[in-house]
PDB file of C-alpha atoms and ligand atoms in Angstrom:
ATOM      1  CA  MET A   1      -0.191   0.059   0.207  1.00  0.00           C
ATOM      2  CA  THR A   2       1.192   3.667  -0.877  1.00  0.00           C
ATOM      3  CA  PRO A   3       2.258   5.521   2.403  1.00  0.00           C
ATOM      4  CA  LEU A   4       0.682   8.625   3.612  1.00  0.00           C
ATOM      5  CA  THR A   5       3.222  11.487   2.977  1.00  0.00           C
ATOM      6  CA  ASP A   6       4.161  14.645   5.068  1.00  0.00           C
ATOM      7  CA  ILE A   7       6.442  16.953   3.378  1.00  0.00           C
ATOM      8  CA  HIS A   8       6.815  19.575   6.412  1.00  0.00           C
ATOM      9  CA  THR A   9       6.854  18.461  10.101  1.00  0.00           C
ATOM     10  CA  HIS A  10       8.104  19.260  13.472  1.00  0.00           C
ATOM     11  CA  SER A  11       8.244  15.754  14.790  1.00  0.00           C
ATOM     12  CA  ASP A  12       8.862  12.019  14.198  1.00  0.00           C
ATOM     13  CA  HIS A  13       6.193   9.709  12.843  1.00  0.00           C
ATOM     14  CA  SER A  14       5.766   5.809  12.364  1.00  0.00           C
ATOM     15  CA  ASP A  15       2.532   6.201   9.896  1.00  0.00           C
ATOM     16  CA  ARG A  16       4.216   7.781   6.954  1.00  0.00           C
ATOM     17  CA  LEU A  17       6.895   9.389   5.080  1.00  0.00           C
ATOM     18  CA  TYR A  18       7.849  12.355   6.601  1.00  0.00           C
ATOM     19  CA  VAL A  19      10.568  15.329   6.080  1.00  0.00           C
ATOM     20  CA  LYS A  20      11.690  16.710   9.489  1.00  0.00           C
ATOM     21  CA  ASN A  21      12.048  20.091   9.496  1.00  0.00           C
ATOM     22  CA  ILE A  22      15.011  21.152  11.861  1.00  0.00           C
ATOM     23  CA  ARG A  23      15.501  24.938  13.004  1.00  0.00           C
ATOM     24  CA  LEU A  24      19.061  26.300  13.066  1.00  0.00           C
ATOM     25  CA  GLY A  25      19.929  27.163  16.832  1.00  0.00           C
ATOM     26  CA  THR A  26      16.953  25.340  18.190  1.00  0.00           C
ATOM     27  CA  ASP A  27      16.945  21.902  16.976  1.00  0.00           C
ATOM     28  CA  GLU A  28      19.489  19.037  17.075  1.00  0.00           C
ATOM     29  CA  ILE A  29      20.961  18.385  13.486  1.00  0.00           C
ATOM     30  CA  PRO A  30      20.541  14.793  12.853  1.00  0.00           C
ATOM     31  CA  SER A  31      24.215  12.986  12.487  1.00  0.00           C
ATOM     32  CA  ASN A  32      22.604  10.841   9.727  1.00  0.00           C
ATOM     33  CA  LYS A  33      21.531  10.513   6.300  1.00  0.00           C
ATOM     34  CA  GLY A  34      17.951  11.197   5.894  1.00  0.00           C
ATOM     35  CA  PRO A  35      14.748  13.730   4.475  1.00  0.00           C
ATOM     36  CA  PHE A  36      15.183  16.772   6.829  1.00  0.00           C
ATOM     37  CA  SER A  37      15.287  20.086   6.253  1.00  0.00           C
ATOM     38  CA  LEU A  38      17.754  22.523   8.074  1.00  0.00           C
ATOM     39  CA  GLY A  39      18.042  26.278   7.701  1.00  0.00           C
ATOM     40  CA  ILE A  40      17.534  29.536   9.470  1.00  0.00           C
ATOM     41  CA  HIS A  41      13.468  30.106  10.093  1.00  0.00           C
ATOM     42  CA  PRO A  42      12.898  33.905   9.177  1.00  0.00           C
ATOM     43  CA  TRP A  43      11.714  34.187  12.889  1.00  0.00           C
ATOM     44  CA  ASP A  44      15.700  33.787  13.709  1.00  0.00           C
ATOM     45  CA  ALA A  45      16.859  35.774  11.549  1.00  0.00           C
ATOM     46  CA  ALA A  46      18.076  38.507  13.412  1.00  0.00           C
ATOM     47  CA  LEU A  47      19.303  36.398  16.238  1.00  0.00           C
ATOM     48  CA  LEU A  48      21.185  34.094  13.973  1.00  0.00           C
ATOM     49  CA  TYR A  49      22.286  36.957  11.516  1.00  0.00           C
ATOM     50  CA  PRO A  50      25.943  37.872  13.450  1.00  0.00           C
ATOM     51  CA  ASP A  51      27.042  33.966  12.743  1.00  0.00           C
ATOM     52  CA  ILE A  52      25.581  33.694   9.092  1.00  0.00           C
ATOM     53  CA  ASP A  53      28.815  32.285   7.657  1.00  0.00           C
ATOM     54  CA  LYS A  54      28.741  29.641   9.977  1.00  0.00           C
ATOM     55  CA  HIS A  55      25.379  28.559   9.777  1.00  0.00           C
ATOM     56  CA  LEU A  56      25.642  28.976   5.719  1.00  0.00           C
ATOM     57  CA  ARG A  57      28.310  26.234   5.842  1.00  0.00           C
ATOM     58  CA  ILE A  58      26.656  24.087   8.381  1.00  0.00           C
ATOM     59  CA  ILE A  59      23.536  24.214   5.828  1.00  0.00           C
ATOM     60  CA  GLN A  60      25.753  23.240   2.864  1.00  0.00           C
ATOM     61  CA  ASN A  61      27.695  20.380   5.044  1.00  0.00           C
ATOM     62  CA  SER A  62      25.059  18.408   7.193  1.00  0.00           C
ATOM     63  CA  TYR A  63      23.099  15.536   5.811  1.00  0.00           C
ATOM     64  CA  ASN A  64      19.988  17.709   4.908  1.00  0.00           C
ATOM     65  CA  GLU A  65      18.283  16.637   1.911  1.00  0.00           C
ATOM     66  CA  LEU A  66      16.314  19.907   1.996  1.00  0.00           C
ATOM     67  CA  VAL A  67      16.774  23.468   3.056  1.00  0.00           C
ATOM     68  CA  GLY A  68      14.418  25.108   5.223  1.00  0.00           C
ATOM     69  CA  GLU A  69      12.008  26.397   6.320  1.00  0.00           C
ATOM     70  CA  ILE A  70      13.378  29.621   4.955  1.00  0.00           C
ATOM     71  CA  GLY A  71      11.621  32.772   3.723  1.00  0.00           C
ATOM     72  CA  LEU A  72       9.915  35.824   4.724  1.00  0.00           C
ATOM     73  CA  ASP A  73       7.472  37.031   7.181  1.00  0.00           C
ATOM     74  CA  LYS A  74       5.253  40.061   6.924  1.00  0.00           C
ATOM     75  CA  ILE A  75       3.778  39.812  10.057  1.00  0.00           C
ATOM     76  CA  CYS A  76       6.532  38.142  12.571  1.00  0.00           C
ATOM     77  CA  GLY A  77       8.311  41.728  13.233  1.00  0.00           C
ATOM     78  CA  VAL A  78      11.752  40.745  12.668  1.00  0.00           C
ATOM     79  CA  ASP A  79      13.612  43.400  10.572  1.00  0.00           C
ATOM     80  CA  TRP A  80      12.808  43.138   6.918  1.00  0.00           C
ATOM     81  CA  GLY A  81      16.144  43.640   5.520  1.00  0.00           C
ATOM     82  CA  LEU A  82      17.938  41.126   7.594  1.00  0.00           C
ATOM     83  CA  GLN A  83      14.950  38.528   7.054  1.00  0.00           C
ATOM     84  CA  MET A  84      15.813  39.427   3.227  1.00  0.00           C
ATOM     85  CA  GLU A  85      19.428  38.719   3.525  1.00  0.00           C
ATOM     86  CA  VAL A  86      19.272  35.892   5.619  1.00  0.00           C
ATOM     87  CA  PHE A  87      17.073  34.306   3.111  1.00  0.00           C
ATOM     88  CA  GLU A  88      18.606  35.083  -0.044  1.00  0.00           C
ATOM     89  CA  ALA A  89      22.214  34.055   1.312  1.00  0.00           C
ATOM     90  CA  GLN A  90      20.546  30.674   2.051  1.00  0.00           C
ATOM     91  CA  ALA A  91      18.751  30.657  -0.999  1.00  0.00           C
ATOM     92  CA  ALA A  92      22.576  31.434  -2.850  1.00  0.00           C
ATOM     93  CA  VAL A  93      24.040  28.081  -1.257  1.00  0.00           C
ATOM     94  CA  ALA A  94      21.062  25.654  -1.375  1.00  0.00           C
ATOM     95  CA  GLN A  95      21.599  23.513  -4.116  1.00  0.00           C
ATOM     96  CA  ARG A  96      18.912  21.342  -2.750  1.00  0.00           C
ATOM     97  CA  PRO A  97      14.703  21.683  -2.441  1.00  0.00           C
ATOM     98  CA  ILE A  98      14.233  24.354  -0.414  1.00  0.00           C
ATOM     99  CA  ILE A  99      11.152  24.218   2.312  1.00  0.00           C
ATOM    100  CA  ILE A 100       9.537  27.934   2.055  1.00  0.00           C
ATOM    101  CA  HIS A 101       8.098  30.134   5.070  1.00  0.00           C
ATOM    102  CA  SER A 102       5.625  32.805   3.302  1.00  0.00           C
ATOM    103  CA  VAL A 103       3.365  35.011   5.049  1.00  0.00           C
ATOM    104  CA  ARG A 104       1.849  37.844   3.116  1.00  0.00           C
ATOM    105  CA  ALA A 105       5.094  37.387   0.974  1.00  0.00           C
ATOM    106  CA  HIS A 106       4.561  35.199  -1.883  1.00  0.00           C
ATOM    107  CA  ARG A 107       5.930  37.825  -4.385  1.00  0.00           C
ATOM    108  CA  GLU A 108       8.823  39.112  -2.780  1.00  0.00           C
ATOM    109  CA  VAL A 109       9.772  35.083  -1.790  1.00  0.00           C
ATOM    110  CA  LEU A 110       9.425  34.258  -5.747  1.00  0.00           C
ATOM    111  CA  GLU A 111      11.573  37.322  -6.514  1.00  0.00           C
ATOM    112  CA  VAL A 112      14.397  35.835  -4.371  1.00  0.00           C
ATOM    113  CA  LEU A 113      13.895  32.725  -5.711  1.00  0.00           C
ATOM    114  CA  LYS A 114      14.059  33.889  -9.304  1.00  0.00           C
ATOM    115  CA  ARG A 115      17.504  35.022  -8.701  1.00  0.00           C
ATOM    116  CA  HIS A 116      18.770  31.732  -7.462  1.00  0.00           C
ATOM    117  CA  GLY A 117      17.744  29.263 -10.655  1.00  0.00           C
ATOM    118  CA  SER A 118      15.294  26.553 -10.811  1.00  0.00           C
ATOM    119  CA  LEU A 119      15.715  24.807  -7.348  1.00  0.00           C
ATOM    120  CA  PRO A 120      12.111  23.241  -6.579  1.00  0.00           C
ATOM    121  CA  ALA A 121      10.479  25.411  -4.059  1.00  0.00           C
ATOM    122  CA  ILE A 122       7.975  23.771  -1.665  1.00  0.00           C
ATOM    123  CA  PHE A 123       5.309  26.990  -0.253  1.00  0.00           C
ATOM    124  CA  HIS A 124       4.225  24.996   3.229  1.00  0.00           C
ATOM    125  CA  ALA A 125       1.310  25.646   4.737  1.00  0.00           C
ATOM    126  CA  PHE A 126      -0.124  27.728   2.203  1.00  0.00           C
ATOM    127  CA  VAL A 127      -2.264  30.358   2.346  1.00  0.00           C
ATOM    128  CA  GLY A 128      -3.248  32.504  -0.732  1.00  0.00           C
ATOM    129  CA  SER A 129      -5.517  33.125  -3.709  1.00  0.00           C
ATOM    130  CA  PRO A 130      -5.795  30.754  -6.875  1.00  0.00           C
ATOM    131  CA  GLU A 131      -3.801  33.385  -8.752  1.00  0.00           C
ATOM    132  CA  GLN A 132      -0.932  33.379  -6.465  1.00  0.00           C
ATOM    133  CA  ALA A 133      -1.032  29.785  -6.512  1.00  0.00           C
ATOM    134  CA  ALA A 134      -0.665  29.832 -10.324  1.00  0.00           C
ATOM    135  CA  GLU A 135       2.167  32.358  -9.954  1.00  0.00           C
ATOM    136  CA  ILE A 136       3.951  29.867  -7.793  1.00  0.00           C
ATOM    137  CA  VAL A 137       3.547  27.192 -10.186  1.00  0.00           C
ATOM    138  CA  ARG A 138       4.348  28.763 -12.873  1.00  0.00           C
ATOM    139  CA  GLN A 139       7.629  29.364 -11.697  1.00  0.00           C
ATOM    140  CA  GLY A 140       7.928  25.772 -10.689  1.00  0.00           C
ATOM    141  CA  GLY A 141       7.106  25.908  -6.804  1.00  0.00           C
ATOM    142  CA  TYR A 142       5.168  23.206  -5.331  1.00  0.00           C
ATOM    143  CA  LEU A 143       1.920  24.284  -2.919  1.00  0.00           C
ATOM    144  CA  SER A 144       1.857  22.039   0.583  1.00  0.00           C
ATOM    145  CA  PHE A 145      -1.189  22.346   2.431  1.00  0.00           C
ATOM    146  CA  GLY A 146      -2.082  21.809   6.101  1.00  0.00           C
ATOM    147  CA  PHE A 147      -4.910  21.972   8.352  1.00  0.00           C
ATOM    148  CA  GLY A 148      -4.441  25.835   8.489  1.00  0.00           C
ATOM    149  CA  SER A 149      -4.654  26.281   5.041  1.00  0.00           C
ATOM    150  CA  LEU A 150      -8.372  24.983   5.083  1.00  0.00           C
ATOM    151  CA  ARG A 151      -9.646  27.691   7.508  1.00  0.00           C
ATOM    152  CA  SER A 152      -9.185  30.244   4.238  1.00  0.00           C
ATOM    153  CA  THR A 153     -11.557  30.324   1.641  1.00  0.00           C
ATOM    154  CA  LYS A 154      -9.493  31.891  -1.134  1.00  0.00           C
ATOM    155  CA  THR A 155      -6.760  28.990  -0.090  1.00  0.00           C
ATOM    156  CA  LEU A 156      -9.701  26.397  -0.363  1.00  0.00           C
ATOM    157  CA  ARG A 157     -10.188  27.686  -4.344  1.00  0.00           C
ATOM    158  CA  ALA A 158      -6.293  27.323  -4.375  1.00  0.00           C
ATOM    159  CA  LEU A 159      -6.179  23.729  -3.423  1.00  0.00           C
ATOM    160  CA  GLN A 160      -9.000  23.233  -5.923  1.00  0.00           C
ATOM    161  CA  TYR A 161      -7.237  24.837  -8.861  1.00  0.00           C
ATOM    162  CA  CYS A 162      -3.538  23.154  -7.836  1.00  0.00           C
ATOM    163  CA  PRO A 163      -2.312  21.134 -10.526  1.00  0.00           C
ATOM    164  CA  SER A 164      -1.626  17.624  -9.174  1.00  0.00           C
ATOM    165  CA  GLU A 165       1.819  17.516 -10.087  1.00  0.00           C
ATOM    166  CA  ARG A 166       2.599  20.180  -7.528  1.00  0.00           C
ATOM    167  CA  LEU A 167       0.659  19.143  -4.784  1.00  0.00           C
ATOM    168  CA  LEU A 168       1.927  18.003  -1.441  1.00  0.00           C
ATOM    169  CA  LEU A 169       0.278  17.690   2.374  1.00  0.00           C
ATOM    170  CA  GLU A 170       1.850  18.319   5.705  1.00  0.00           C
ATOM    171  CA  SER A 171       1.187  18.266   9.365  1.00  0.00           C
ATOM    172  CA  ASP A 172       3.492  20.993  10.458  1.00  0.00           C
ATOM    173  CA  THR A 173       3.128  21.515  14.038  1.00  0.00           C
ATOM    174  CA  THR A 174      -0.473  19.808  14.769  1.00  0.00           C
ATOM    175  CA  PRO A 175      -0.704  16.711  16.591  1.00  0.00           C
ATOM    176  CA  LEU A 176      -4.310  15.990  14.255  1.00  0.00           C
ATOM    177  CA  PRO A 177      -4.121  12.557  12.632  1.00  0.00           C
ATOM    178  CA  ILE A 178      -2.810  13.411   8.995  1.00  0.00           C
ATOM    179  CA  ALA A 179      -5.313  10.731   7.584  1.00  0.00           C
ATOM    180  CA  LYS A 180      -8.043  13.100   8.394  1.00  0.00           C
ATOM    181  CA  LEU A 181      -6.207  15.860   6.571  1.00  0.00           C
ATOM    182  CA  TYR A 182      -6.144  13.343   3.325  1.00  0.00           C
ATOM    183  CA  ALA A 183      -9.756  12.623   4.094  1.00  0.00           C
ATOM    184  CA  GLN A 184     -10.646  16.333   3.362  1.00  0.00           C
ATOM    185  CA  VAL A 185      -8.644  17.340   1.079  1.00  0.00           C
ATOM    186  CA  ALA A 186      -9.807  14.390  -1.091  1.00  0.00           C
ATOM    187  CA  ALA A 187     -13.366  15.493  -0.563  1.00  0.00           C
ATOM    188  CA  ILE A 188     -12.504  19.480  -1.364  1.00  0.00           C
ATOM    189  CA  ARG A 189     -10.311  18.246  -4.563  1.00  0.00           C
ATOM    190  CA  GLY A 190     -13.476  15.735  -5.754  1.00  0.00           C
ATOM    191  CA  VAL A 191     -10.691  12.710  -5.871  1.00  0.00           C
ATOM    192  CA  SER A 192     -10.737   9.259  -4.144  1.00  0.00           C
ATOM    193  CA  LYS A 193      -8.203   9.093  -1.045  1.00  0.00           C
ATOM    194  CA  GLU A 194      -6.475   6.532  -2.914  1.00  0.00           C
ATOM    195  CA  GLU A 195      -5.901   9.035  -5.653  1.00  0.00           C
ATOM    196  CA  LEU A 196      -4.613  11.837  -3.466  1.00  0.00           C
ATOM    197  CA  ILE A 197      -2.420   9.445  -1.763  1.00  0.00           C
ATOM    198  CA  GLU A 198      -0.763   8.174  -4.927  1.00  0.00           C
ATOM    199  CA  THR A 199      -0.537  11.960  -6.436  1.00  0.00           C
ATOM    200  CA  THR A 200       1.189  13.441  -3.197  1.00  0.00           C
ATOM    201  CA  TYR A 201       3.554  10.037  -2.562  1.00  0.00           C
ATOM    202  CA  LYS A 202       4.985  10.547  -6.310  1.00  0.00           C
ATOM    203  CA  ASN A 203       5.479  14.132  -5.561  1.00  0.00           C
ATOM    204  CA  PHE A 204       7.304  13.500  -2.435  1.00  0.00           C
ATOM    205  CA  LYS A 205       9.520  11.103  -4.056  1.00  0.00           C
ATOM    206  CA  GLN A 206      10.130  13.424  -6.865  1.00  0.00           C
ATOM    207  CA  ILE A 207      11.724  15.833  -4.021  1.00  0.00           C
ATOM    208  CA  THR A 208      13.051  13.504  -1.972  1.00  0.00           C
ATOM    209  CA  GLU A 209      15.002  11.294  -4.066  1.00  0.00           C
TER     210      GLU A 209
HETATM  211 ZN1   ZN B 301       6.572  24.561  10.230  1.00  0.00          ZN
END
């Protein structure tokens, strides 16, 4: 049976394939190869900026298969210039798929990504309109939806629009069963749960292999 996949989580799980996010400066970095993402969260940009070169080397030289979550956040209160500098520096050295944290900053994030080539970028916990989703897809990005995404009407429309080959699901920090998310998203997209599992599994594999 095809397993459930979870492209962005902060915990370990036994019932699915997942990419665990490791927040630099806070979480312990795994010493084995595995599908984890490692990066400077925009919330930590000011705190970690003084040692940015050291952190960039860690991101480049650890066993992380992805870089993240990195990005821009317009409502977190961290200095925008520092957020931008820290995000751009990580995008420049990533050379791996990127997990994006974007809060009201999709356009600015896409501009930075455009400057650094064609790395697959996954917009995690996506909240936005179908138009914003289409722009991300046009630029080669993926959209990852979580329970939080389902609370926004425009995002429900983006979820219905999202092309199958760019769709991913995630649990992020919620302890709610991910099978419930699969059931809800399948109903919203009008597909069977089995089909949704196959779709997201294929995309997950493409990113992590
Ligand atoms: Zn997260």
